[in-house]
Each structure stands twice: as structure tokens, then as C-alpha cells.
Amino acid sequence: AQTVTQSQPEMSVQEAETVTLSCTYDTSESDYYLFWYKQPPSRQMILVIRQEAYKQQNATENRFSVNFQKAAKSFSLKISDSQLGDAAMYFCAYKPGGYQKVTFGTGTKLQVIP
Amino acid sequence: DGGITQSPKYLFRKEGQNVTLSCEQNLNHDAMYWYRQDPGQGLRLIYYSQIVNDFQKGDIAEGYSVSREKKESFPLTVTSAQKNPTAFYLCASKKGAAGQETQYFGPGTRLLVL
């Protein structure tokens, strides 16, 4: 069974600094997708970034980037120049290609300190 | 604007009562999903539907039922058989085409038992 592990229940970062959230996953599939979702206090789940396993290049979206280590099954999220609006729960998620089910981690609560 | 709407935002259920949560999307997405979110846990899949008039059980389908009579709508009924329904419920959708793997979420419904 696929599992997604987020080992940091809570993290904090100073405004304008950089923070990295960790995620590891377990799979025997070769075709899959990885996602980071943000859930602010409004509880709306918002896609932050996604990575296709077949792509070697790490995905980036403005201040958000990932470090995808396929062999190590690691998918960390780096947030640069942290802003107060980045404070939220962040969920790592895994989806095998061709299947409908997405497996979510338990989340990391990020606090941004002014 | 295109998006996913869920109603109501808050819902109260009495003992032995069935309640229905609404999910509507105007994104022309083929697949739709229902997730349950409990404190300290990630999202767990209740039901999903890839096409109209077809749906499959997820990991925690017991005590829930769904229908998919229209492409735009995927209502979830929480039946009296669900003994612990208090949770946050999220609906999601995605395109059906291969490679379109990203799920987009609605704002959620908070269900409370009186």
C-alpha cells in the first residue's frame, strides 16, 4: 500500500526567511505524481505545486520549489521569502498514474513569525 | 467564474437522521471525489466517480452514499449508519483525460452532530 509520511507536525519560519517541509512516500509504481497542497484557516485546499515522477527537473512555482529525490522517495517543499499569508497546513500527496486514488500525508502546520 | 461549490458551509445532524451534502462544479470535469478530514489526519477518500451514473467506494465508504446523475453534481448522503460523522467534508474534481492528474477542491462542509 502506498503511504505518505510528513514527519514534521509543526514548523515555524521567520518572515522573509526560507523553510523546507519534508515528505517521504512509499510506492512500487514507476509512473506517479506528487503534490503539495496548502490549507489556510479558511480550509480551502489549494494546489501549491506538482511533480511528475518521470520529470527529472524539480518543479518550481514562484517562491515555491521542490526537491524531488526519486531514489530516496523524498519530495520536500521549499518556501523562499516566507510571507504571513503562507501560514497554513501543508499536505503532501501521492497519486499513481492511471489510478483515481490520491494518498495524503497527515500535514505540517506552518507558522510564519512577523 | 469556474469552480467547485459546496453547500451548506455548516450542517447539523440529529441522531438517526440522514443528511445530504451538495457538491457542484462548472469546470466540465469528468471525475469527482468526496473526502473526509478529521483533526490531525490527512484526507481520506469516501467515494469517487469517473463518469456520470458510475461511482466507486473509497477507503471509508461505510455509512455514506452518493449519486452521479449529472456531470456537474456529486451529492454525498451521510446516513444514520455512520456513527461518527462529525468531520470536515471536501469535494474535489479533475479532468478525465490522461495526464490531467490534479484535483481541485471546493471550500468544504463542516458537519456536526447535535
XYZ file of N, CA, C and O in Angstrom, chain A residues 33 35 37 39 42-47 50 52 89 91 95-107, chain B residues 31 33 35 37 40-45 48-50 59 88 90 94 99-107 110:
216
model
N 2.501 10.785 -9.563
C 2.508 12.237 -9.435
C 2.553 12.588 -7.950
O 1.972 11.892 -7.112
N 2.187 15.943 -5.146
C 1.579 17.261 -5.000
C 1.870 17.826 -3.604
O 2.015 17.075 -2.641
N -0.299 20.547 -1.318
C -1.486 21.370 -1.186
C -1.351 22.222 0.069
O -0.796 21.789 1.085
N -3.566 24.372 2.931
C -4.895 24.555 3.509
C -4.830 25.677 4.541
O -4.441 25.458 5.681
N -9.126 29.144 6.215
C -10.426 29.002 5.541
C -10.747 27.547 5.206
O -11.899 27.221 4.913
N -9.724 26.696 5.226
C -9.824 25.250 4.993
C -10.003 24.871 3.525
O -10.194 23.703 3.212
N -9.926 25.851 2.624
C -9.943 25.545 1.198
C -8.601 24.939 0.823
O -7.552 25.486 1.129
N -8.597 23.789 0.177
C -7.363 23.150 -0.267
C -6.917 23.790 -1.584
O -7.669 23.804 -2.558
N -5.691 24.263 -1.593
C -5.169 24.968 -2.765
C -3.915 24.260 -3.241
O -3.005 24.004 -2.455
N -3.874 23.954 -4.524
C -2.673 23.325 -5.084
C -1.518 24.317 -5.070
O -1.637 25.430 -5.568
N 3.088 20.706 -8.247
C 3.011 19.282 -8.549
C 4.243 18.847 -9.311
O 4.899 19.656 -9.988
N 5.731 15.504 -11.731
C 5.568 14.216 -12.386
C 6.816 13.389 -12.146
O 7.931 13.899 -12.298
N -1.764 24.856 6.868
C -1.405 23.439 6.859
C -0.958 23.093 5.443
O -1.590 23.528 4.467
N -0.114 19.865 2.947
C -0.278 18.430 2.770
C 0.496 17.961 1.546
O 0.371 18.536 0.465
N -0.141 10.277 -6.099
C -1.144 9.639 -6.935
C -0.453 8.799 -8.007
O 0.301 9.332 -8.815
N -0.722 7.499 -8.052
C -0.151 6.690 -9.141
C -0.857 7.017 -10.448
O -2.053 7.294 -10.478
N -0.120 6.983 -11.529
C -0.709 7.245 -12.829
C -1.737 6.183 -13.188
O -1.543 5.008 -12.910
N -2.841 6.602 -13.789
C -3.858 5.659 -14.224
C -4.818 5.242 -13.132
O -5.797 4.536 -13.406
N -4.576 5.625 -11.909
C -5.487 5.315 -10.810
C -6.158 6.599 -10.337
O -5.666 7.688 -10.565
N -7.269 6.447 -9.647
C -8.009 7.616 -9.187
C -7.631 8.052 -7.785
O -7.831 9.179 -7.406
N -7.110 7.137 -6.987
C -6.926 7.438 -5.574
C -5.683 8.275 -5.328
O -4.606 8.000 -5.853
N -5.858 9.298 -4.519
C -4.748 10.117 -4.049
C -4.539 9.817 -2.570
O -5.500 9.765 -1.797
N -3.307 9.602 -2.170
C -2.980 9.371 -0.768
C -2.344 10.630 -0.190
O -1.378 11.146 -0.759
N -2.902 11.105 0.922
C -2.427 12.334 1.549
C -1.620 12.018 2.801
O -1.907 11.058 3.520
N -0.633 12.852 3.074
C 0.056 12.809 4.353
C -0.805 13.462 5.424
O -1.891 13.982 5.150
N -0.301 13.461 6.654
C -1.069 13.997 7.780
C -0.914 15.502 7.947
O -1.576 16.100 8.785
N -0.035 16.101 7.166
C 0.054 17.553 7.163
C 1.133 18.111 8.061
O 1.518 17.506 9.062
N -14.276 13.623 -13.457
C -14.162 12.880 -12.205
C -14.453 13.770 -11.010
O -14.063 14.939 -10.974
N -14.862 13.632 -6.461
C -14.412 12.892 -5.283
C -15.013 13.498 -4.015
O -15.234 14.705 -3.935
N -13.998 13.544 0.137
C -13.023 13.233 1.168
C -13.565 13.645 2.522
O -14.324 14.603 2.658
N -12.082 14.809 6.334
C -10.894 15.275 7.043
C -11.200 15.367 8.524
O -12.115 16.070 8.943
N -5.866 16.295 12.803
C -4.609 15.554 12.901
C -4.438 14.475 11.858
O -3.462 13.722 11.909
N -5.366 14.408 10.929
C -5.265 13.391 9.886
C -5.297 14.053 8.523
O -5.775 15.171 8.357
N -4.807 13.313 7.566
C -4.928 13.782 6.194
C -6.325 13.507 5.676
O -7.228 13.146 6.432
N -6.513 13.681 4.389
C -7.812 13.440 3.781
C -7.977 11.954 3.483
O -7.041 11.301 3.013
N -9.174 11.463 3.737
C -9.477 10.074 3.431
C -10.613 10.014 2.426
O -11.617 10.691 2.561
N -10.455 9.142 1.431
C -11.392 9.068 0.313
C -12.638 8.282 0.696
O -12.542 7.138 1.166
N -15.727 8.058 -5.110
C -15.352 8.835 -6.272
C -16.141 8.363 -7.479
O -16.668 7.241 -7.498
N -16.211 9.240 -8.464
C -16.965 8.953 -9.688
C -16.148 9.442 -10.875
O -15.723 10.590 -10.907
N -15.956 8.572 -11.839
C -15.181 8.943 -13.022
C -16.072 9.444 -14.155
O -15.619 10.194 -15.008
N -11.894 4.458 0.635
C -11.383 3.730 1.795
C -12.350 3.669 2.964
O -12.270 2.779 3.799
N -14.912 17.379 8.682
C -14.923 18.352 7.594
C -14.917 17.562 6.290
O -14.095 16.659 6.117
N -14.736 17.444 2.155
C -14.235 18.156 0.988
C -14.595 17.420 -0.289
O -14.435 16.199 -0.383
N -11.602 16.608 -11.116
C -10.479 16.727 -12.046
C -10.933 16.331 -13.432
O -11.932 15.634 -13.610
N -3.098 12.125 -17.858
C -2.124 13.171 -17.572
C -2.703 14.368 -16.842
O -1.955 15.184 -16.303
N -4.026 14.461 -16.815
C -4.666 15.556 -16.062
C -4.919 15.045 -14.657
O -6.019 14.618 -14.318
N -3.902 15.085 -13.847
C -3.950 14.392 -12.571
C -4.277 15.279 -11.378
O -4.450 14.793 -10.277
N -4.356 16.569 -11.586
C -4.540 17.471 -10.457
C -6.003 17.553 -10.059
O -6.873 17.802 -10.903
N -6.262 17.369 -8.770
C -7.610 17.534 -8.228
C -7.766 18.949 -7.693
O -6.861 19.484 -7.050
N -8.932 19.525 -7.943
C -9.260 20.853 -7.453
C -10.390 20.718 -6.445
O -11.340 19.964 -6.662
N -10.286 21.483 -5.355
C -11.172 21.287 -4.224
C -12.189 22.405 -4.061
O -11.927 23.564 -4.399
N -13.331 22.037 -3.494
C -14.317 23.008 -3.063
C -13.959 23.542 -1.687
O -12.974 23.114 -1.083
N -14.769 24.462 -1.153
C -14.469 25.105 0.131
C -14.798 24.248 1.342
O -14.408 24.591 2.455
N -18.656 21.653 6.974
C -18.396 21.173 8.323
C -19.670 20.539 8.849
O -20.708 21.192 8.941
